[in-house]
Short mmCIF file of C-alpha atoms in Angstrom, two decimals:
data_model
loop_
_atom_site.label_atom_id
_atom_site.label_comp_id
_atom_site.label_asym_id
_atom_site.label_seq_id
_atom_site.Cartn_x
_atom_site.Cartn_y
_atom_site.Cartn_z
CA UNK A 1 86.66 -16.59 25.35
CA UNK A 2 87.88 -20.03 26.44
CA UNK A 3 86.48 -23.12 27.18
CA UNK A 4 88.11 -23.57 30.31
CA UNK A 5 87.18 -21.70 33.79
CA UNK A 6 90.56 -19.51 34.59
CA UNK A 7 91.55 -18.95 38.16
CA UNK A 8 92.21 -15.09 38.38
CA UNK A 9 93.32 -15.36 41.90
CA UNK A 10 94.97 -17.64 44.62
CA UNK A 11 94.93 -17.15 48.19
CA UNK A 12 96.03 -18.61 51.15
CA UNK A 13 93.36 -18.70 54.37
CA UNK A 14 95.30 -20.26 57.12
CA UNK A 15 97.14 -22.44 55.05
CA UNK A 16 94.27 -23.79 52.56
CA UNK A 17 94.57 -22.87 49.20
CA UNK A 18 91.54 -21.44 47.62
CA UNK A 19 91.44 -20.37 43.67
CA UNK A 20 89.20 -17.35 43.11
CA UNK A 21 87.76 -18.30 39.87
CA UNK A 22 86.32 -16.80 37.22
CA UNK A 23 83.16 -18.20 38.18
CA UNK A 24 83.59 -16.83 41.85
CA UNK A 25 84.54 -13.19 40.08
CA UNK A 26 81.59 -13.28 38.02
CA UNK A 27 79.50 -14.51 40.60
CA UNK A 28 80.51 -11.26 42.84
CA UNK A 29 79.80 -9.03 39.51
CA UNK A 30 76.23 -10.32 39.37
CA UNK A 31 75.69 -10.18 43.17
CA UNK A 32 76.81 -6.64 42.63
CA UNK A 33 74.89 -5.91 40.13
CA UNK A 34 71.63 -7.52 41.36
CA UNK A 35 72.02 -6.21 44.78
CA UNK A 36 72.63 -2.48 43.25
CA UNK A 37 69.18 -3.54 41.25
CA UNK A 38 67.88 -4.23 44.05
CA UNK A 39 68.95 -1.14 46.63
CA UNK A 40 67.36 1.15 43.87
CA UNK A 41 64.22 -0.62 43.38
CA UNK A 42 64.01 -0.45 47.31
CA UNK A 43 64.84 3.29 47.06
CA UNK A 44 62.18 4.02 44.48
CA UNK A 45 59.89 1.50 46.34
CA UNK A 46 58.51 4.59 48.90
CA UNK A 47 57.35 6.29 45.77
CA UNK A 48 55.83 3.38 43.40
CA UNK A 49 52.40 4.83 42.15
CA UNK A 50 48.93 2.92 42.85
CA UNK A 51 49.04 1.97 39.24
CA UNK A 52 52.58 0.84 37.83
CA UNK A 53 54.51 1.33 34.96
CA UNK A 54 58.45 1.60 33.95
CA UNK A 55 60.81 0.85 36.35
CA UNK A 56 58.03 -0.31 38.76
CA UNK A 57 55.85 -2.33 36.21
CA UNK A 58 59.48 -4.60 35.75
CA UNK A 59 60.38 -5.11 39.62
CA UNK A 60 56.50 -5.92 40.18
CA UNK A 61 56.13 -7.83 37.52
CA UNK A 62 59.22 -10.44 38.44
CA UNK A 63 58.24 -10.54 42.26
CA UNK A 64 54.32 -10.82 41.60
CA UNK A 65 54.99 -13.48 38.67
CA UNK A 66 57.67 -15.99 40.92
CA UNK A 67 55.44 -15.06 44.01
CA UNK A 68 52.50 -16.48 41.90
CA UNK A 69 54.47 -19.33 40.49
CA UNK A 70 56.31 -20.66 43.63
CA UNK A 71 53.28 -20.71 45.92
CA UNK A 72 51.29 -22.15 42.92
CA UNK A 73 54.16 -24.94 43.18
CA UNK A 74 54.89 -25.44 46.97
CA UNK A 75 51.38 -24.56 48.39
CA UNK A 76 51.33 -21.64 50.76
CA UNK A 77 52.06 -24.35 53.65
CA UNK A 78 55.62 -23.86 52.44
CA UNK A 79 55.79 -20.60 50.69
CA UNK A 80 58.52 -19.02 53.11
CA UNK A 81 61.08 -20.46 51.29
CA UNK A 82 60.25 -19.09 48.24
CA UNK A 83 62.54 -16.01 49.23
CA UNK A 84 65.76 -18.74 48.65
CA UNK A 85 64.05 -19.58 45.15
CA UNK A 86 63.40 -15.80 44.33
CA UNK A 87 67.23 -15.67 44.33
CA UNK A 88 68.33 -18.85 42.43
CA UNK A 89 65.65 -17.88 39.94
CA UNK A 90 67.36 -14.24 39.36
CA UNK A 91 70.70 -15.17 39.69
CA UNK A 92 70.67 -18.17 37.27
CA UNK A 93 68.61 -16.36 34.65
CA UNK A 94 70.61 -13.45 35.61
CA UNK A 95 74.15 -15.62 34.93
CA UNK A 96 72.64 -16.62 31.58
CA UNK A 97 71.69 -13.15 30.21
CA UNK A 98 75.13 -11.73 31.36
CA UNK A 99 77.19 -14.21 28.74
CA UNK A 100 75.61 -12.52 26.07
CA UNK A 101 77.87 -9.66 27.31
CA UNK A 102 80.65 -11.84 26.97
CA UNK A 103 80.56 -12.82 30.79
CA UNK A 104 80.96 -16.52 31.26
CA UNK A 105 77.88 -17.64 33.13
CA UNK A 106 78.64 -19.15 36.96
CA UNK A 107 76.22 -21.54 35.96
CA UNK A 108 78.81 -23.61 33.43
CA UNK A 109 80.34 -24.79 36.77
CA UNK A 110 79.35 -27.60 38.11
CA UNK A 111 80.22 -26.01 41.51
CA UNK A 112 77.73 -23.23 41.22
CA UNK A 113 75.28 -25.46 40.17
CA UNK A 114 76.13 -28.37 42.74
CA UNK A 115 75.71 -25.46 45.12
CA UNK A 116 72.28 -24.19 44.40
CA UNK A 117 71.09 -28.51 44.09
CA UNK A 118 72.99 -28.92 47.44
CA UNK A 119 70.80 -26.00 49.20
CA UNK A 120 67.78 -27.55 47.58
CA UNK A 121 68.37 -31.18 48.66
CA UNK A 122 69.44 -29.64 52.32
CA UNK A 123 65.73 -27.98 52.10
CA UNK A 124 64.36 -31.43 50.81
CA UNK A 125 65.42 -33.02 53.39
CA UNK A 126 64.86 -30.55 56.15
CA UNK A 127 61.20 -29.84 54.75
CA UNK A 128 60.43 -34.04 54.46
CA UNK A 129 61.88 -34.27 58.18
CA UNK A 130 59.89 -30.69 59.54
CA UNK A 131 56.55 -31.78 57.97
CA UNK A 132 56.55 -35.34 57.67
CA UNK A 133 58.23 -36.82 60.63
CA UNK A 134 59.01 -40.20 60.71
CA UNK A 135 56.67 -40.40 58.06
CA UNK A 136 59.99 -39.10 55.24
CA UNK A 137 62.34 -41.37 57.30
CA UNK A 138 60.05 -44.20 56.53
CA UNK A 139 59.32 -43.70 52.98
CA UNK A 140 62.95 -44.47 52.24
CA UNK A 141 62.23 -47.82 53.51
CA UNK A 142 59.01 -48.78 51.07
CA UNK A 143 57.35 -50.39 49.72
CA UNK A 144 59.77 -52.86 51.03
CA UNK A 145 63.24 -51.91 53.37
CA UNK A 146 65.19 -53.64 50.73
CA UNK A 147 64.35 -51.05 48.83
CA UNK A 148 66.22 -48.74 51.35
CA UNK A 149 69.63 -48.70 49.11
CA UNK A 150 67.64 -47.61 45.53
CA UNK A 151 65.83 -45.28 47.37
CA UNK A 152 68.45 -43.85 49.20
CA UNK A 153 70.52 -43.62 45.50
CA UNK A 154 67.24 -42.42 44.22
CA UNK A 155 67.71 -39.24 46.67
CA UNK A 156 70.95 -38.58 46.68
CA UNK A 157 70.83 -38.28 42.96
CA UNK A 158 68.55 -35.95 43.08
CA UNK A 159 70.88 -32.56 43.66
CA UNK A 160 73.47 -34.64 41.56
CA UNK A 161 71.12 -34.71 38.08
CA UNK A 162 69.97 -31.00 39.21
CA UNK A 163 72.87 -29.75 39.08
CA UNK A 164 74.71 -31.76 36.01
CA UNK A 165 71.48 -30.49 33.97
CA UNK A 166 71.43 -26.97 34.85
CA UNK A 167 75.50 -27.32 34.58
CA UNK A 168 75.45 -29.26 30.84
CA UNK A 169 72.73 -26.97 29.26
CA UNK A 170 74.86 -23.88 30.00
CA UNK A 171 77.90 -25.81 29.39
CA UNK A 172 76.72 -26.36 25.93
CA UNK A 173 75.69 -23.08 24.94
CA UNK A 174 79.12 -21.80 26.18
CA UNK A 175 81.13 -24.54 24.27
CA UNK A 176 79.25 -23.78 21.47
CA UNK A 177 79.62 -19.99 21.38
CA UNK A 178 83.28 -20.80 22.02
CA UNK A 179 83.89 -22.88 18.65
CA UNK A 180 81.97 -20.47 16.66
CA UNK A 181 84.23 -17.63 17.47
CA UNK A 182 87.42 -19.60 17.52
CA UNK A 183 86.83 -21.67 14.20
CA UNK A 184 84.97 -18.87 12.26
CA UNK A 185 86.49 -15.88 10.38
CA UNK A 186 86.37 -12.59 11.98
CA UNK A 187 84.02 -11.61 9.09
CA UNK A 188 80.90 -13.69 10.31
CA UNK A 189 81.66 -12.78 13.85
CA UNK A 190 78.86 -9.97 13.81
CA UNK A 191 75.49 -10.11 13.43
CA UNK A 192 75.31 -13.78 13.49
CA UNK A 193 76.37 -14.79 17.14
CA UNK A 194 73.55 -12.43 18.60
CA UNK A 195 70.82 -15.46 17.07
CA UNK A 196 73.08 -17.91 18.96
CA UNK A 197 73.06 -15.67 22.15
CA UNK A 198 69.34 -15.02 21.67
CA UNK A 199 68.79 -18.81 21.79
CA UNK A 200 71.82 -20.29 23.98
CA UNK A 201 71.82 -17.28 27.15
CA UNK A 202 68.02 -16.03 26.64
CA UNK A 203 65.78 -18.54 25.67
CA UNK A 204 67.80 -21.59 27.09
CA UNK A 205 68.80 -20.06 30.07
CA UNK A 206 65.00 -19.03 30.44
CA UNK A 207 64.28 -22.00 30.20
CA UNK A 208 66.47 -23.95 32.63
CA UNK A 209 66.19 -21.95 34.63
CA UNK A 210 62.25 -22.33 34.81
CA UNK A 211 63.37 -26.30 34.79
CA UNK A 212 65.66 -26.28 38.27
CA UNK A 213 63.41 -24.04 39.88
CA UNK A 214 60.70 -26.12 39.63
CA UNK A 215 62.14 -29.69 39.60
CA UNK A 216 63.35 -28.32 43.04
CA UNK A 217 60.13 -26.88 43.98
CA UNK A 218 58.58 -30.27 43.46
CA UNK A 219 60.99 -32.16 45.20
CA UNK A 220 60.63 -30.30 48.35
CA UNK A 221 57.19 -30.02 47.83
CA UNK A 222 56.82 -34.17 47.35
CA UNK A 223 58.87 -34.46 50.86
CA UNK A 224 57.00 -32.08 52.54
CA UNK A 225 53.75 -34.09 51.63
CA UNK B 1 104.94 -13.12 60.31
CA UNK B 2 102.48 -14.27 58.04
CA UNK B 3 99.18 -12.89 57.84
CA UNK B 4 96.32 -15.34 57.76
CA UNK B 5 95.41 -14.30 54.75
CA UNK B 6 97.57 -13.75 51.21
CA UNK B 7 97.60 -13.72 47.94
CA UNK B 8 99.61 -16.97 46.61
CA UNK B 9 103.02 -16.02 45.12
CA UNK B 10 102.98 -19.06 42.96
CA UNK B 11 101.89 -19.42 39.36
CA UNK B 12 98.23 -19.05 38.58
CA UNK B 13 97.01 -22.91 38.84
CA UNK B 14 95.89 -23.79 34.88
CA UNK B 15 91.89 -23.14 34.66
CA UNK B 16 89.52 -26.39 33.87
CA UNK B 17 85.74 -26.93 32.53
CA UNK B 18 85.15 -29.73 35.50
CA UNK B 19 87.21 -31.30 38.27
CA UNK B 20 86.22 -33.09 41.42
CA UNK B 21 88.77 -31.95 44.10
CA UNK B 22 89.14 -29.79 47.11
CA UNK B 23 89.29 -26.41 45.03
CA UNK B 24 86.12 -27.66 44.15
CA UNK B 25 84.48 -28.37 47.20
CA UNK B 26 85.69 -25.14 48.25
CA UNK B 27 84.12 -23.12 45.29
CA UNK B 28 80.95 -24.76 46.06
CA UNK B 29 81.12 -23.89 49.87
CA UNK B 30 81.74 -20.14 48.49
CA UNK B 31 79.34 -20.36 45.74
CA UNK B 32 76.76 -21.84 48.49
CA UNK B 33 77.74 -18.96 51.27
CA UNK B 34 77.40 -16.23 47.84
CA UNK B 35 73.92 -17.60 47.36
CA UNK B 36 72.95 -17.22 51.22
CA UNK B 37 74.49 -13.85 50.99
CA UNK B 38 72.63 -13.04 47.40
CA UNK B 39 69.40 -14.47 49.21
CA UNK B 40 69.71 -12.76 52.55
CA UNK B 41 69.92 -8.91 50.69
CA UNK B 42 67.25 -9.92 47.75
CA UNK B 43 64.74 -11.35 49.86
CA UNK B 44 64.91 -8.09 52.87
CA UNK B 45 65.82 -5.67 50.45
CA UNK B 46 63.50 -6.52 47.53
CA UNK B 47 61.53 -9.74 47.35
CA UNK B 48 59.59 -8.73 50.71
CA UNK B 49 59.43 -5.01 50.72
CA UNK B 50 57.60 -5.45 47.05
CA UNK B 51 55.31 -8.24 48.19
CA UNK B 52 54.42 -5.83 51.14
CA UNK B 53 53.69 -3.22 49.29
CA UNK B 54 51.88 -5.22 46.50
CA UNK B 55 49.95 -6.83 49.47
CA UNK B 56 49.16 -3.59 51.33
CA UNK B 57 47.58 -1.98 47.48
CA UNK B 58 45.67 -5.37 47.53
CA UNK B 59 44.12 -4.92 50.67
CA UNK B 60 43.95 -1.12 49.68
CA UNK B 61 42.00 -1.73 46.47
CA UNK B 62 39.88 -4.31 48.05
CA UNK B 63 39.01 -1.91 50.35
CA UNK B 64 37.88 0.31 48.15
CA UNK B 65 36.23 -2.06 45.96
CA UNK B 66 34.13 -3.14 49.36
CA UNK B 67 33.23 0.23 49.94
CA UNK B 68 32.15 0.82 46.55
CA UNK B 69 30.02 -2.51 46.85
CA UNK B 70 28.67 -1.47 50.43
CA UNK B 71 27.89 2.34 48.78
CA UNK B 72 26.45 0.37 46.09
CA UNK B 73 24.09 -1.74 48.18
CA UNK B 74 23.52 1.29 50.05
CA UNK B 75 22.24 3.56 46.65
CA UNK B 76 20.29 0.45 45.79
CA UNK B 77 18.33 0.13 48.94
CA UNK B 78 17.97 4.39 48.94
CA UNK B 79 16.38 3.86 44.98
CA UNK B 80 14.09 0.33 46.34
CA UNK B 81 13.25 2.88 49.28
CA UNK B 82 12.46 5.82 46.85
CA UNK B 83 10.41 3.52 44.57
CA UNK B 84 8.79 2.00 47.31
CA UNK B 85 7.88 5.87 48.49
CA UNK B 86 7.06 7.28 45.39
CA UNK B 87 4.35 4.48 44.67
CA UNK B 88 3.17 5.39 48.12
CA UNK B 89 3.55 8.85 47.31
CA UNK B 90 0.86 8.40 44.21
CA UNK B 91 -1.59 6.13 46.32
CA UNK B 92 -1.62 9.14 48.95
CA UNK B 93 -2.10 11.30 46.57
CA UNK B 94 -5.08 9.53 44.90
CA UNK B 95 -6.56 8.80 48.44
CA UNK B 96 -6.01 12.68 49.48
CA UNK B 97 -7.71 13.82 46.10
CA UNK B 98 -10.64 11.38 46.71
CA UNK B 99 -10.93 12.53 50.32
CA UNK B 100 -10.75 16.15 48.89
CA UNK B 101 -13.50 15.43 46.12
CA UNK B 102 -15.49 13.90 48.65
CA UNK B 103 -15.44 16.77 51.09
CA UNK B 104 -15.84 18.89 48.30
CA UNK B 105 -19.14 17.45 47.34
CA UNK B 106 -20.17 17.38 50.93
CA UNK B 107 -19.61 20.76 51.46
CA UNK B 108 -21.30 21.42 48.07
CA UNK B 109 -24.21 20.19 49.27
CA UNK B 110 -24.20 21.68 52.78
CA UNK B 111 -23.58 24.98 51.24
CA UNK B 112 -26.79 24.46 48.58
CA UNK B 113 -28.47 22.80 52.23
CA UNK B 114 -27.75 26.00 53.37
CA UNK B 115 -28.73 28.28 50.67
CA UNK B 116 -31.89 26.31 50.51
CA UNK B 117 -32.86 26.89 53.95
CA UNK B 118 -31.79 31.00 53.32
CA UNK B 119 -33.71 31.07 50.61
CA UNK B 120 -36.75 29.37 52.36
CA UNK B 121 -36.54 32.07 54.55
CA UNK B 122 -35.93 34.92 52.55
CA UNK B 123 -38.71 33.76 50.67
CA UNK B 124 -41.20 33.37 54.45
CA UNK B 125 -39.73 36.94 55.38
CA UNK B 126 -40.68 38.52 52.10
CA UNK B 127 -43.95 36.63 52.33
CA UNK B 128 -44.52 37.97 55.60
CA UNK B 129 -42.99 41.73 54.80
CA UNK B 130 -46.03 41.74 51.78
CA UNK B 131 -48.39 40.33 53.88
CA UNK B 132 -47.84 43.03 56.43
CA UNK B 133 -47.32 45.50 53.92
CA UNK B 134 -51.03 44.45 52.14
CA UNK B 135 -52.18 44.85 55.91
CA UNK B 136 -50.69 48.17 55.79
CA UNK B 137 -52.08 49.14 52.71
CA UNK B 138 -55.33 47.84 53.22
CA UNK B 139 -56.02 49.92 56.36
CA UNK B 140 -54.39 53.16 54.54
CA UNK B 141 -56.64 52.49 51.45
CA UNK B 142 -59.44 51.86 54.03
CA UNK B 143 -58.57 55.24 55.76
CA UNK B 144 -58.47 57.23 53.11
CA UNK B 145 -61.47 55.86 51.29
CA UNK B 146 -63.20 56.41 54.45
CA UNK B 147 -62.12 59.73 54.93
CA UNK B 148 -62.31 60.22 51.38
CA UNK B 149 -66.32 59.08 51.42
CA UNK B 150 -66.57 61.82 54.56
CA UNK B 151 -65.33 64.53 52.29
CA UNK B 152 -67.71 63.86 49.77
CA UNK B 153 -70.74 63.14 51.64
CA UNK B 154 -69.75 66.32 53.01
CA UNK B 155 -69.98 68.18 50.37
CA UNK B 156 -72.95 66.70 49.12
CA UNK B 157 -75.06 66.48 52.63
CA UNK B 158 -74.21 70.05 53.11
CA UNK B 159 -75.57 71.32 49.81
CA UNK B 160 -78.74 69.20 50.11
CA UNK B 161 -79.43 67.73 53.64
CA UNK B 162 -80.03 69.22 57.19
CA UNK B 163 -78.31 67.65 59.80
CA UNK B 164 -80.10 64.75 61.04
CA UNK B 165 -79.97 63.29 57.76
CA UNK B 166 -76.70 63.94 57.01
CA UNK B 167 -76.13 62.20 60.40
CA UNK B 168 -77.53 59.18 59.58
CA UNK B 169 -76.49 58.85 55.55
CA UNK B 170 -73.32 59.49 56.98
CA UNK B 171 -73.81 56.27 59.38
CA UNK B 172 -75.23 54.53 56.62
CA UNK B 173 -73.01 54.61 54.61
CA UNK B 174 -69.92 54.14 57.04
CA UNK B 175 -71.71 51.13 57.96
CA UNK B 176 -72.33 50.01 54.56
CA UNK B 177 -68.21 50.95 53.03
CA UNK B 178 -67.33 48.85 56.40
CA UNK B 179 -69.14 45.70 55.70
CA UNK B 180 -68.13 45.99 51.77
CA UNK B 181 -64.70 45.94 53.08
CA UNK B 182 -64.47 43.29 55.41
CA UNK B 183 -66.68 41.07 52.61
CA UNK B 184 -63.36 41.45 50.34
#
């Protein structure tokens, strides 16, 4: 395990250089996975019983608790794009319980994260503009339009702290699960990490990942209003 | 010719923790098209087909929970109904009995009306069948004390009187037995 994000790949699309990371490689294993998830749940779906349990009780229980949580959070006014959510809520919490396999999470890359803030602040915008009007346009101009310039930094450091917080909290737990095993003998190497997993991939990624969704959910929600 | 796409003969570039370049840019651009992609197949392969169904149980059980309430309602009227008829049920019953005690005693006393009036005239057709039989008797004890008194005068005028005063004892005393028995 390294600190550093190796390029496994390099290819050449009509002359531009693109480096298949290991982000991008782990990023296609968790799609894979998750969509494989997903194409079985859908297979069982045409015989889920009345009452639940197993299999069922698990994919229920994730859909009907984010269902619950993002209309809770963006009203049901905007609830169709809690589909895009359902997805960055999976796959980040997803990413973080994978590195406890060893799999470096996509989300300790700031372009994974700058992705998933860039989609949000894209919706932000596109929500403020589809609900509010002129109304969104003009709140970048009060209480006074010299404010225009703070408020306009205000903004576009929005998906720019999103990111950077989802991207330094798994950052951390990665650099940190990195020193342990490189500085410490092989002898302590069992047992011991799984408390550091536990906490860094399960209970911090649980919780970021609770944190983007809804700092995003609220920042649509507050241009949309 | 080269294709459009190929795998880079060169050296694997060195990896990094953070860099703001074009390789960066470009992994967001993928990372952003692998979330679309990721968000596309969750959301019409799982995220909406569960909701449905979750929905369509709802809607199922609420269903059935309405029915159950309307059945409910229903029973409950039925029982108010039922209540309602039995307490009817026992003031018809008390009124029937009291018309049935009332005919009852009417018809009691018609029927001892009745029985009066039979008796009454039971009791005037005896009176009159022992009248008429007294009649009856009378005469046949008049008869026969008459022809009884005939015999013995008789006997008697023949042993001691002639004729002419047989005759008239025998008048005599015809006349005399006739006003002693019309005098009773």
């Amino acid at each position: 395990m390294s600190l550093n994000i190796d390029n496994l790949w390099v290819i050449n699309i009509a002359g531009l250089e693109i480096w298949i990371t290991e982000t991008i490689f782990n990023t296609w294993l968790i799609m894979f996975i998750l969509i494989l998830i997903a194409i079985i749940a859908r297979i069982k779906l045409k015989n889920f019983d009345e009452v639940p349990k197993g299999f069922q009780n698990i994919i229920e229980a994730i859909v009907e608790i984010f269902d619950n949580f993002a209309v809770n959070t963006l009203g049901k006014k905007l609830s169709y794009i809690a589909p895009w959510y359902f997805m960055v809520f999976v796959f980040v919490y997803s990413s973080a319980l994978f590195s406890v396999f060893g799999i470096r999470a996509p989300t300790a890359d700031w372009a994974t994260t700058f992705a998933l803030a860039f989609a949000t602040f894209v919706l932000m915008l596109s929500m403020g503009f589809k609900h509010q009007r002129g109304e969104y346009l003009k709140s970048f101009f009060g209480p006074h339009p010299i404010f225009f310039p703070l408020n306009l930094i205000g903004e576009l450091a929005k998906p720019i702290s999103l990111s950077f917080r989802l991207f330094g909290n798994m950052l951390s737990g990665t650099i940190i699960l990195t020193l342990y095993y490189g500085l410490t003998p092989l002898l302590v190497q069992f047992g011991i990490p799984a408390l550091l997993h536990a906490f860094f991939d399960v209970i911090v990624g649980a919780i970021q990942t609770y944190i983007f969704v809804i700092i995003s959910l609220m920042y649509i929600r507050n241009a949309a209003e | 010719m080269h294709s459009i796409v190929a795998l880079s003969a060169k050296a694997l570039p060195e990896g990094r923790v953070f860099g703001l370049d074009t390789q960066t840019l470009v992994s967001i651009g993928i990372q952003l098209f692998n979330g679309i992609i990721l968000a596309l197949v969750l959301s019409f392969i799982l995220y909406k087909p569960v909701k449905e169904f979750m929905q369509k149980r709802t809607d199922r059980i609420q269903g059935k929970l309405d029915t159950a309430d309307s059945t409910m309602a229903k029973a409950k009227e039925l029982i108010a109904e039922y209540d309602s008829k039995i307490r009817n049920i026992e003031q018809e019953r008390m009124k029937i009995l009291e018309a049935a005690r009332i005919e009852a005693a009417e018809e009691s006393k018609k029927i001892i009306e009745e029985a009066k009036v039979e008796a009454q005239e039971i009791k005037r057709r005896t009176r009159e069948s022992i009248s008429e039989d007294k009649e009856r008797l009378k005469e046949e004890t008049r008869l026969y004390i008459i022809e009884l008194s005939s015999l013995i005068a008789e006997k008697y005028i023949s042993r001691n009187i002639d004729d002419e005063i047989q005759d008239k004892l025998f008048e005599e005393a015809i006349a005399e037995l006739e006003d002693a028995q019309w005098q009773n």
